[in-house]
Tab-separated table of C-alpha atoms in Angstrom:
chain	number	residue	atom	x	y	z
P	1	MET	CA	-152.061	54.551	12.906
P	2	THR	CA	-149.290	55.283	11.208
P	3	GLU	CA	-145.298	54.327	11.623
P	4	PRO	CA	-143.016	55.336	14.849
P	5	SER	CA	-140.281	57.347	13.310
P	6	VAL	CA	-137.976	55.480	15.151
P	7	GLN	CA	-136.522	52.816	14.739
P	8	VAL	CA	-135.664	49.488	18.045
P	9	ILE	CA	-132.754	47.468	18.296
P	10	ASN	CA	-132.640	44.801	20.991
P	11	GLU	CA	-129.292	42.887	18.723
P	12	SER	CA	-125.398	42.622	17.287
P	13	ALA	CA	-126.275	44.400	14.779
P	14	ILE	CA	-124.346	46.572	11.558
P	15	VAL	CA	-126.272	49.437	11.135
P	16	ILE	CA	-126.441	50.769	6.874
P	17	LEU	CA	-125.236	54.933	6.741
P	18	SER	CA	-124.373	54.997	3.285
P	19	ASN	CA	-126.877	54.035	0.132
P	20	HIS	CA	-124.493	53.231	-1.654
P	21	LEU	CA	-122.695	51.088	0.308
P	22	SER	CA	-123.495	47.574	-0.249
P	23	GLN	CA	-124.577	44.088	2.106
P	24	GLU	CA	-122.096	42.069	0.429
P	25	LYS	CA	-119.474	44.847	0.650
P	26	ILE	CA	-119.529	44.524	4.429
P	27	GLN	CA	-119.379	40.724	3.922
P	28	LYS	CA	-115.886	40.934	1.831
P	29	ALA	CA	-114.466	43.461	4.787
P	30	ILE	CA	-115.604	41.273	7.489
P	31	PRO	CA	-116.364	37.717	5.757
P	32	GLN	CA	-116.098	36.516	10.135
P	33	ASN	CA	-119.074	38.515	10.437
P	34	ASN	CA	-122.522	37.017	11.368
P	35	LEU	CA	-124.777	39.692	12.066
P	36	PRO	CA	-128.298	41.115	11.271
P	37	PHE	CA	-127.957	43.898	8.602
P	38	TYR	CA	-130.511	46.923	8.823
P	39	PRO	CA	-130.807	50.215	7.087
P	40	ALA	CA	-131.082	53.211	8.632
P	41	GLY	CA	-134.584	54.057	7.431
P	42	LYS	CA	-135.388	56.376	9.607
P	43	PRO	CA	-135.339	59.464	11.045
P	44	ALA	CA	-133.295	58.172	14.150
P	45	VAL	CA	-132.738	54.520	15.680
P	46	GLU	CA	-132.700	53.772	19.445
P	47	PHE	CA	-130.908	51.229	20.643
P	48	GLU	CA	-131.412	49.494	23.225
P	49	LYS	CA	-128.376	47.994	25.970
P	50	ARG	CA	-128.826	44.686	28.351
P	51	ASN	CA	-128.277	46.304	31.855
P	52	GLY	CA	-131.777	49.143	30.238
P	53	GLU	CA	-130.392	51.508	29.011
P	54	ARG	CA	-131.025	53.186	25.645
P	55	ILE	CA	-129.522	54.976	23.786
P	56	LEU	CA	-130.914	57.075	20.552
P	57	LEU	CA	-129.328	58.844	18.279
P	58	GLU	CA	-130.360	59.935	14.585
P	59	PRO	CA	-128.283	58.975	10.870
P	60	SER	CA	-128.931	62.098	9.739
P	61	LYS	CA	-126.269	63.646	11.585
P	62	LEU	CA	-123.582	61.029	11.914
P	63	GLN	CA	-124.444	60.480	7.572
P	64	PRO	CA	-122.002	63.101	6.446
P	65	HIS	CA	-118.694	61.475	8.088
P	66	TYR	CA	-119.351	57.613	9.003
P	67	ASP	CA	-121.016	54.349	7.009
P	68	LEU	CA	-122.337	52.119	9.617
P	69	ILE	CA	-122.760	51.583	13.594
P	70	LEU	CA	-121.952	48.382	14.668
P	71	PHE	CA	-123.965	47.739	18.158
P	72	SER	CA	-124.207	45.413	21.188
P	73	PRO	CA	-126.299	44.862	23.740
P	74	ALA	CA	-122.818	44.909	26.396
P	75	LYS	CA	-121.437	48.144	25.129
P	76	ASP	CA	-122.456	51.517	23.536
P	77	PRO	CA	-123.330	51.696	20.060
P	78	ILE	CA	-120.180	52.486	18.575
P	79	PRO	CA	-120.364	54.463	13.907
P	80	CYS	CA	-117.331	53.238	11.854
P	81	LYS	CA	-116.248	54.663	8.096
P	82	PHE	CA	-115.497	51.702	6.102
P	83	SER	CA	-112.460	51.944	5.656
P	84	GLU	CA	-111.610	51.164	9.042
P	85	LEU	CA	-114.467	48.741	9.157
P	86	PRO	CA	-112.115	45.422	9.583
P	87	ALA	CA	-110.446	47.444	12.534
P	88	VAL	CA	-113.115	48.650	14.764
P	89	TYR	CA	-115.278	46.185	14.216
P	90	ALA	CA	-112.784	43.856	15.921
P	91	ARG	CA	-111.385	45.719	18.808
P	92	TYR	CA	-115.724	46.768	19.695
P	93	PHE	CA	-115.856	42.328	19.560
P	94	GLU	CA	-113.032	41.689	20.815
P	95	LEU	CA	-111.361	39.844	18.105
P	96	PRO	CA	-107.644	39.344	16.472
P	97	VAL	CA	-106.845	42.581	14.816
P	98	PRO	CA	-105.345	40.352	11.543
P	99	GLU	CA	-102.119	43.084	10.435
P	100	ASN	CA	-103.378	44.480	7.472
P	101	ALA	CA	-106.968	45.549	8.902
P	102	ARG	CA	-105.136	47.773	10.833
P	103	VAL	CA	-105.842	51.762	10.384
P	104	LYS	CA	-103.381	54.060	9.150
P	105	THR	CA	-103.505	57.217	9.879
P	106	ARG	CA	-103.144	60.135	6.857
P	107	PRO	CA	-99.816	63.051	7.487
P	108	LYS	CA	-101.540	65.955	7.990
P	109	ALA	CA	-101.493	68.095	5.541
P	110	LYS	CA	-99.798	71.282	4.816
P	111	SER	CA	-100.723	74.385	6.311
P	112	LYS	CA	-100.775	77.820	7.043
P	113	LYS	CA	-101.491	77.304	10.381
P	114	ASN	CA	-99.615	74.241	10.743
P	115	ILE	CA	-96.264	75.420	9.536
P	116	GLN	CA	-93.932	78.289	10.136
P	117	ARG	CA	-94.281	81.165	8.139
P	118	ALA	CA	-91.469	83.045	7.224
P	119	VAL	CA	-91.864	87.125	7.689
P	120	SER	CA	-91.166	90.005	5.639
P	121	GLY	CA	-88.271	88.223	3.340
P	122	SER	CA	-85.495	86.935	5.668
P	123	GLY	CA	-85.284	83.634	6.527
P	124	LYS	CA	-84.037	84.071	10.990
P	125	ASP	CA	-87.805	86.237	11.525
P	126	THR	CA	-89.536	83.444	12.049
P	127	VAL	CA	-93.871	83.578	13.150
P	128	LYS	CA	-95.231	80.253	14.741
P	129	VAL	CA	-98.920	79.924	14.011
P	130	ALA	CA	-100.813	77.903	15.997
P	131	ALA	CA	-102.973	74.900	13.898
P	132	SER	CA	-106.266	75.753	15.522
P	133	PRO	CA	-108.477	72.545	16.714
P	134	ALA	CA	-110.582	70.460	14.069
P	135	LYS	CA	-114.040	71.694	14.926
P	136	LYS	CA	-116.218	68.690	15.844
P	137	ASN	CA	-119.543	67.408	15.078
P	138	ARG	CA	-121.765	67.120	17.652
P	139	VAL	CA	-124.521	64.587	18.153
P	140	ILE	CA	-127.390	64.059	20.727
P	141	VAL	CA	-127.665	60.886	22.060
P	142	SER	CA	-130.652	60.122	24.060
P	143	VAL	CA	-130.676	57.817	27.338
P	144	LEU	CA	-133.450	56.845	29.379
P	145	ASP	CA	-132.240	58.562	33.169
P	146	THR	CA	-133.379	55.348	34.956
P	147	ASN	CA	-129.274	53.354	36.988
P	148	LEU	CA	-127.173	55.665	34.909
P	149	ASN	CA	-124.172	57.235	36.308
P	150	SER	CA	-122.799	57.667	33.816
P	151	LEU	CA	-122.293	57.238	29.481
P	152	ASN	CA	-118.973	54.668	29.059
P	153	PRO	CA	-115.498	57.198	27.489
P	154	ARG	CA	-116.433	57.670	23.339
P	155	ASP	CA	-112.172	58.040	21.398
P	156	ILE	CA	-114.448	59.126	17.834
P	157	PRO	CA	-112.780	61.230	15.845
P	158	ALA	CA	-114.261	64.236	14.509
P	159	VAL	CA	-117.270	64.142	16.918
P	160	GLU	CA	-118.016	64.628	20.416
P	161	TRP	CA	-121.097	63.202	22.495
P	162	VAL	CA	-123.875	65.464	24.552
P	163	THR	CA	-125.826	63.417	26.680
P	164	HIS	CA	-129.736	64.435	27.111
P	165	ARG	CA	-130.694	62.314	29.606
P	166	VAL	CA	-134.444	61.473	29.354
P	167	ASP	CA	-136.982	61.407	32.609
P	168	ALA	CA	-138.419	57.880	33.352
P	169	ARG	CA	-141.160	59.581	35.817
P	170	ARG	CA	-144.757	58.788	33.558
P	171	ILE	CA	-147.222	60.994	35.705
P	172	LEU	CA	-150.615	62.263	34.354
P	173	PHE	CA	-151.926	66.336	35.217
P	174	ALA	CA	-155.417	66.563	34.813
P	175	THR	CA	-155.911	70.636	35.401
P	176	PHE	CA	-159.097	72.783	35.957
P	177	GLU	CA	-159.471	75.839	35.865
P	178	ASN	CA	-162.905	78.626	36.049
P	179	ASP	CA	-164.112	81.855	36.600
P	180	LEU	CA	-166.184	80.457	38.879
P	181	ILE	CA	-163.761	78.742	41.921
P	182	THR	CA	-162.742	82.587	42.960
P	183	PRO	CA	-163.882	84.292	45.849
P	184	LYS	CA	-165.779	87.020	43.284
P	185	ASN	CA	-167.741	83.988	41.290
P	186	HIS	CA	-166.872	86.327	37.755
P	187	ASP	CA	-168.265	84.256	34.322
P	188	ARG	CA	-166.984	86.076	31.792
P	189	TYR	CA	-164.071	85.693	28.997
P	190	PHE	CA	-162.087	82.983	29.624
P	191	THR	CA	-164.616	80.940	31.999
P	192	ASN	CA	-162.943	77.314	31.891
P	193	GLY	CA	-160.227	74.415	31.050
P	194	ILE	CA	-159.230	71.356	30.701
P	195	THR	CA	-156.064	70.146	30.236
P	196	LEU	CA	-154.951	67.065	30.558
P	197	GLU	CA	-150.861	66.257	30.507
P	198	LEU	CA	-149.010	63.265	30.704
P	199	GLN	CA	-145.633	63.814	30.491
P	200	THR	CA	-144.184	60.332	29.660
P	201	PRO	CA	-140.102	59.399	27.905
P	202	GLN	CA	-142.484	57.770	24.701
P	203	VAL	CA	-143.556	60.732	23.645
P	204	LYS	CA	-139.883	61.042	21.481
P	205	ARG	CA	-141.108	57.737	19.671
P	206	PHE	CA	-143.516	59.771	18.149
P	207	PHE	CA	-141.987	63.021	17.968
P	208	PRO	CA	-138.765	63.228	16.702
P	209	ASP	CA	-136.441	66.124	18.003
P	210	PHE	CA	-135.327	68.004	14.413
P	211	SER	CA	-139.404	69.282	13.855
P	212	LEU	CA	-137.851	71.496	17.611
P	213	PHE	CA	-135.869	73.649	18.889
P	214	PRO	CA	-132.193	71.889	19.174
P	215	PHE	CA	-129.586	72.002	22.500
P	216	ARG	CA	-126.902	70.743	21.550
P	217	GLU	CA	-124.989	70.856	25.103
P	218	ASP	CA	-125.718	68.069	27.954
P	219	ALA	CA	-129.558	68.764	30.259
P	220	PHE	CA	-132.173	67.120	31.864
P	221	VAL	CA	-134.861	66.093	29.128
P	222	GLN	CA	-138.620	65.998	29.442
P	223	TYR	CA	-141.463	64.864	27.626
P	224	SER	CA	-145.348	65.361	27.563
P	225	PHE	CA	-148.360	64.225	25.086
P	226	ARG	CA	-151.061	67.813	25.749
P	227	LEU	CA	-154.913	67.701	25.555
P	228	VAL	CA	-156.414	71.398	25.609
P	229	GLN	CA	-159.767	72.830	25.594
P	230	ASN	CA	-159.889	75.895	25.758
P	231	MET	CA	-163.290	77.901	26.403
P	232	TYR	CA	-164.215	82.187	26.206
P	233	THR	CA	-167.207	83.833	26.517
P	234	PRO	CA	-168.998	87.072	26.344
P	235	SER	CA	-169.121	89.689	29.769
P	236	ASP	CA	-172.488	88.119	30.485
P	237	THR	CA	-173.884	84.734	28.963
P	238	ARG	CA	-177.670	85.581	30.832
P	239	THR	CA	-179.280	87.759	28.595
P	240	GLU	CA	-179.233	87.147	24.481
P	241	PRO	CA	-174.874	88.646	23.139
P	242	THR	CA	-174.910	91.732	22.037
P	243	LEU	CA	-172.043	91.453	19.917
P	244	LYS	CA	-170.854	94.948	20.033
P	245	ASN	CA	-167.852	96.029	22.036
P	246	ASP	CA	-167.420	92.680	24.271
P	247	ARG	CA	-165.314	88.841	23.506
P	248	PRO	CA	-167.518	86.793	21.863
P	249	TYR	CA	-168.932	83.354	21.901
P	250	SER	CA	-165.443	80.799	21.333
P	251	SER	CA	-163.553	77.184	21.781
P	252	TYR	CA	-161.229	75.649	20.452
P	253	LEU	CA	-160.099	71.650	20.991
P	254	TYR	CA	-156.329	70.278	20.448
P	255	LEU	CA	-153.805	68.046	21.224
P	256	GLY	CA	-150.063	68.618	21.184
P	257	PHE	CA	-146.992	67.816	22.221
P	258	ARG	CA	-144.632	69.521	25.076
P	259	LYS	CA	-140.546	69.190	25.470
P	260	LYS	CA	-138.564	70.798	28.408
P	261	THR	CA	-134.815	71.155	28.213
P	262	ASN	CA	-133.390	71.240	31.546
P	263	SER	CA	-129.958	72.576	31.590
P	264	LEU	CA	-128.141	72.492	35.001
P	265	GLU	CA	-124.996	73.769	34.527
P	266	ARG	CA	-126.269	76.564	32.510
P	267	ARG	CA	-129.215	77.288	34.209
P	268	LEU	CA	-131.497	77.007	31.073
P	269	ARG	CA	-135.018	75.506	30.801
P	270	LEU	CA	-136.086	75.427	27.238
P	271	THR	CA	-139.468	74.660	26.686
P	272	ASN	CA	-141.496	73.516	23.311
P	273	ASP	CA	-145.153	72.750	22.371
P	274	PHE	CA	-146.385	71.604	19.972
P	275	GLY	CA	-150.411	71.246	18.439
P	276	ALA	CA	-152.794	70.579	16.228
P	277	GLY	CA	-156.647	70.868	16.783
P	278	VAL	CA	-160.137	73.069	15.847
P	279	ILE	CA	-161.943	76.161	17.212
P	280	GLY	CA	-165.073	76.508	16.701
P	281	GLN	CA	-167.840	74.169	17.940
P	282	TYR	CA	-166.422	70.428	16.903
P	283	SER	CA	-164.032	71.528	20.240
P	284	PRO	CA	-166.631	71.072	22.181
P	285	GLY	CA	-167.939	75.036	24.578
P	286	ALA	CA	-170.793	74.895	24.797
P	287	TYR	CA	-171.284	71.697	25.733
P	288	PHE	CA	-168.694	71.412	28.376
P	289	GLN	CA	-170.102	74.884	29.911
P	290	GLU	CA	-173.779	73.331	30.713
P	291	VAL	CA	-171.823	70.234	32.388
P	292	VAL	CA	-170.370	73.264	34.693
P	293	HIS	CA	-173.292	75.693	34.814
P	294	LYS	CA	-175.068	72.468	36.273
P	295	LEU	CA	-172.770	71.681	38.931
P	296	PHE	CA	-173.143	75.348	40.166
P	297	PRO	CA	-176.749	75.257	39.605
P	298	THR	CA	-176.900	78.916	41.323
P	299	ASN	CA	-175.835	80.234	37.571
P	300	ASP	CA	-178.314	80.255	34.525
P	301	PRO	CA	-177.825	78.789	31.415
P	302	PRO	CA	-176.109	80.145	28.922
P	303	LYS	CA	-177.248	82.487	25.718
P	304	GLY	CA	-175.786	82.804	22.405
P	305	TRP	CA	-172.783	79.988	21.924
P	306	GLU	CA	-174.611	79.599	18.944
P	307	THR	CA	-172.427	82.727	17.340
P	308	GLN	CA	-169.758	81.080	17.933
P	309	ILE	CA	-166.086	81.616	16.097
P	310	LYS	CA	-167.405	79.257	13.105
P	311	THR	CA	-165.355	76.255	12.596
P	312	ASP	CA	-161.265	76.348	12.102
P	313	PHE	CA	-158.179	73.824	11.772
P	314	LEU	CA	-155.790	75.316	14.043
P	315	VAL	CA	-151.513	74.660	14.301
P	316	ASN	CA	-149.267	75.991	15.921
P	317	TYR	CA	-145.541	75.986	18.140
P	318	GLY	CA	-144.529	78.031	20.648
P	319	PHE	CA	-141.458	79.019	22.430
P	320	ALA	CA	-139.404	79.618	26.083
P	321	LEU	CA	-136.574	80.232	27.122
P	322	GLU	CA	-136.202	80.521	30.756
P	323	LYS	CA	-133.211	81.896	32.839
P	324	GLY	CA	-132.170	81.305	36.256
P	325	ILE	CA	-131.059	84.338	38.423
P	326	VAL	CA	-130.948	82.842	41.802
P	327	SER	CA	-131.566	79.551	41.959
P	328	GLU	CA	-130.731	78.069	45.672
P	329	ARG	CA	-131.672	75.524	47.842
P	330	ARG	CA	-135.391	76.800	48.260
P	331	PHE	CA	-135.914	80.417	46.487
P	332	LEU	CA	-135.749	80.865	42.675
P	333	PHE	CA	-135.184	83.911	40.769
P	334	THR	CA	-136.153	83.298	36.870
P	335	GLY	CA	-136.014	85.065	33.859
P	336	LEU	CA	-138.495	84.057	30.393
P	337	ALA	CA	-138.684	84.940	26.958
P	338	GLN	CA	-141.263	83.261	24.708
P	339	VAL	CA	-142.543	83.394	21.033
P	340	GLN	CA	-145.912	81.802	20.105
P	341	LEU	CA	-145.944	81.287	15.861
P	342	GLY	CA	-150.261	79.897	14.546
P	343	THR	CA	-153.323	80.171	13.334
P	344	LEU	CA	-154.945	80.012	17.184
P	345	TYR	CA	-152.206	82.546	19.115
P	346	SER	CA	-149.108	84.503	17.601
P	347	ASP	CA	-147.908	86.568	20.556
P	348	ILE	CA	-144.309	88.079	21.345
P	349	GLY	CA	-143.683	88.241	25.453
P	350	ALA	CA	-141.190	88.305	28.232
P	351	GLY	CA	-141.525	87.776	32.794
P	352	PHE	CA	-140.881	85.515	35.688
P	353	ARG	CA	-140.661	83.178	37.755
P	354	PHE	CA	-140.559	83.860	41.499
P	355	GLN	CA	-140.676	80.223	44.211
P	356	THR	CA	-139.906	79.220	47.319
P	357	GLY	CA	-140.155	76.398	49.687
P	358	GLU	CA	-139.251	72.791	49.018
P	359	PHE	CA	-138.809	71.780	45.552
P	360	GLU	CA	-136.509	69.464	43.607
P	361	PRO	CA	-133.842	71.056	41.771
P	362	TYR	CA	-135.940	73.768	38.420
P	363	PHE	CA	-133.341	72.417	36.302
P	364	GLY	CA	-132.981	69.074	35.641
P	365	PHE	CA	-130.958	66.968	38.531
P	366	GLN	CA	-128.242	65.268	38.458
P	367	ALA	CA	-128.618	61.182	37.843
P	368	LYS	CA	-128.845	59.615	41.431
P	369	SER	CA	-130.061	61.835	42.787
P	370	VAL	CA	-131.505	60.977	45.867
P	371	LEU	CA	-134.485	63.849	46.027
P	372	SER	CA	-137.103	64.297	48.949
P	373	LYS	CA	-139.893	62.397	49.036
P	374	TRP	CA	-142.389	65.434	49.659
P	375	GLN	CA	-142.709	69.999	48.228
P	376	ALA	CA	-144.363	72.475	49.157
P	377	TYR	CA	-143.547	75.382	47.950
P	378	PHE	CA	-145.044	79.313	46.918
P	379	PHE	CA	-144.793	80.724	43.369
P	380	LEU	CA	-145.886	83.525	41.388
P	381	ASN	CA	-145.574	84.000	37.175
P	382	GLY	CA	-144.652	87.227	35.764
P	383	LEU	CA	-145.457	88.001	32.062
P	384	VAL	CA	-145.814	90.853	29.231
P	385	ASN	CA	-147.141	90.226	26.238
P	386	TRP	CA	-147.195	91.963	22.401
P	387	VAL	CA	-150.647	90.415	20.880
P	388	GLY	CA	-150.192	90.042	16.865
P	389	TYR	CA	-153.242	87.884	16.133
P	390	ASP	CA	-155.799	85.303	18.849
P	391	ALA	CA	-158.260	83.361	17.329
P	392	THR	CA	-160.333	83.339	19.891
P	393	LEU	CA	-160.949	87.019	19.384
P	394	GLN	CA	-160.527	88.169	15.761
P	395	GLY	CA	-161.312	84.170	14.523
P	396	GLY	CA	-160.112	81.119	12.107
P	397	VAL	CA	-157.147	81.634	9.601
P	398	PHE	CA	-159.221	80.614	7.089
P	399	ASN	CA	-163.154	80.573	7.839
P	400	LYS	CA	-164.310	84.486	7.490
P	401	LYS	CA	-167.868	83.038	7.660
P	402	ASN	CA	-168.349	84.223	11.390
P	403	ILE	CA	-171.180	86.105	13.115
P	404	PHE	CA	-169.149	87.819	15.308
P	405	VAL	CA	-165.187	88.518	15.402
P	406	LEU	CA	-163.398	91.591	16.521
P	407	LYS	CA	-161.270	93.652	14.690
P	408	PRO	CA	-157.860	94.576	14.678
P	409	ASP	CA	-157.828	98.089	15.499
P	410	GLU	CA	-160.341	95.886	18.811
P	411	ILE	CA	-157.439	94.263	20.062
P	412	GLU	CA	-155.414	94.934	22.910
P	413	ARG	CA	-151.818	95.185	21.758
P	414	ILE	CA	-150.841	94.462	25.591
P	415	VAL	CA	-152.218	92.924	28.401
P	416	TYR	CA	-150.349	92.130	31.342
P	417	LYS	CA	-150.317	88.919	32.504
P	418	SER	CA	-149.925	87.324	36.393
P	419	GLU	CA	-150.606	83.446	38.449
P	420	LEU	CA	-150.127	83.183	42.227
P	421	GLY	CA	-149.425	79.385	43.114
P	422	LEU	CA	-149.166	76.903	45.983
P	423	HIS	CA	-147.719	73.071	44.921
P	424	PHE	CA	-148.298	69.914	48.027
P	425	SER	CA	-146.996	67.239	46.781
P	426	TYR	CA	-145.983	63.690	48.559
P	427	ALA	CA	-143.836	60.882	46.944
P	428	GLY	CA	-144.645	62.170	43.427
P	429	TYR	CA	-148.554	62.705	44.531
P	430	GLY	CA	-149.738	66.009	44.861
P	431	PHE	CA	-152.105	68.619	43.885
P	432	GLU	CA	-151.021	72.212	42.863
P	433	PHE	CA	-154.035	75.679	43.287
P	434	SER	CA	-153.684	78.478	41.793
P	435	ASN	CA	-154.945	82.557	40.871
P	436	THR	CA	-154.732	84.620	38.127
P	437	LEU	CA	-154.785	87.534	36.711
P	438	LEU	CA	-155.686	88.951	33.155
P	439	SER	CA	-155.780	92.500	31.790
P	440	PRO	CA	-158.273	93.739	29.319
P	441	GLU	CA	-157.814	91.320	25.901
P	442	TYR	CA	-159.812	94.267	23.779
P	443	LYS	CA	-160.546	98.182	24.335
P	444	GLY	CA	-163.080	98.370	27.166
P	445	GLY	CA	-163.002	95.342	28.036
P	446	MET	CA	-162.452	94.701	31.458
P	447	TRP	CA	-159.937	92.998	34.280
P	448	HIS	CA	-160.296	89.110	34.727
P	449	ASN	CA	-159.154	86.045	36.628
P	450	TRP	CA	-159.964	82.511	37.143
P	451	GLY	CA	-158.521	79.717	39.370
P	452	ARG	CA	-157.442	76.584	39.046
P	453	ILE	CA	-156.536	73.456	40.014
P	454	THR	CA	-154.024	70.454	38.947
P	455	ALA	CA	-154.325	66.878	40.182
P	456	ILE	CA	-150.715	65.126	39.950
P	457	VAL	CA	-150.567	60.789	39.737
P	458	PRO	CA	-147.540	59.552	38.913
P	459	PHE	CA	-147.945	55.577	37.758
């Protein structure tokens, strides 16, 4: 089992950021101190306050400017320089400030930007150049969105605090997709998918944000684990595969995590996806399709899974940026741009989302917001994708010993996709139903559609 990448502190303590600072030196500076010392040995430090709030700081972002972090469960953590430690320590823990420990302010150095500069050699004609404000380092603070009005104000030189409120809700999304739950009951191409997504703030303990595309402004953030199993077949599974001008059998299984960063002020949503898994017989697609076909006895057993794409390792990263064009109480229209890179999919896409009905704010909500218990809305998604690489058609990147895959010139590079659906939930419990239509993915292929059912269960 891997060691957690977050260090949790729930008692009054001093966290040492600087590698060149010893406990003995700190003890000499503040002899009245009896607090435990913690080295910042992990990518993130989580401070648990007495009122339940949790604040996450990343030492790597503070180390260029500060040497220590002081923490009391009754207050927010505060970084400081070693030269300022006695005075900051006394004020923070409400002790008398020693006269010889007061922080001395250094006189500002003269520069061309904050002095009067003579022009053309004349002592009378001068130009005043305004001093530019010092650039502040933005430090992201993650706080669980529970009983939170706002963080206490911080007044620390050279630091601008950015608050990321982490959604404290725990929700399970169980999704089943299949082309048999459509009016025409086509059994081909993308034939079945199962996704289990667990939204929980605990994900942040295992996947620090430094591995993702950052957002350095106030935001409402949601984290989730995802387990995905998808399978694909040729146009007709009742006969042996022709291994020509058709889709190959393929199946993949991966475990990933997702981070959604929502900015209510800017009407923005940034979605980061990362996943790793396997394609091939260990996924296992053949077994799942046999189970599905037994549930629908009118379908014949599939033939040809022995020709599926061979086992290979998958790793993929996806990034999507969604911007609200119209974002009203019961009406939403957004634009979308997304990129996927990896050994499973590499593509670039653009699209939109239309949504109307009763729904919670799409780009996150303010702390202590009172939300309606029920949601009911229609939605329509549209996407145009430029496909660079698709392992379900072309095989894995590392294992080339496939019986049959499509060649690069047989792939349709522009693919259109749309999804029309309905969402209904009450007190967090709900269902979502949708139908997806996809244009041909290879030359000579057919349009395809399938249905989706998602159960939503809070816990």
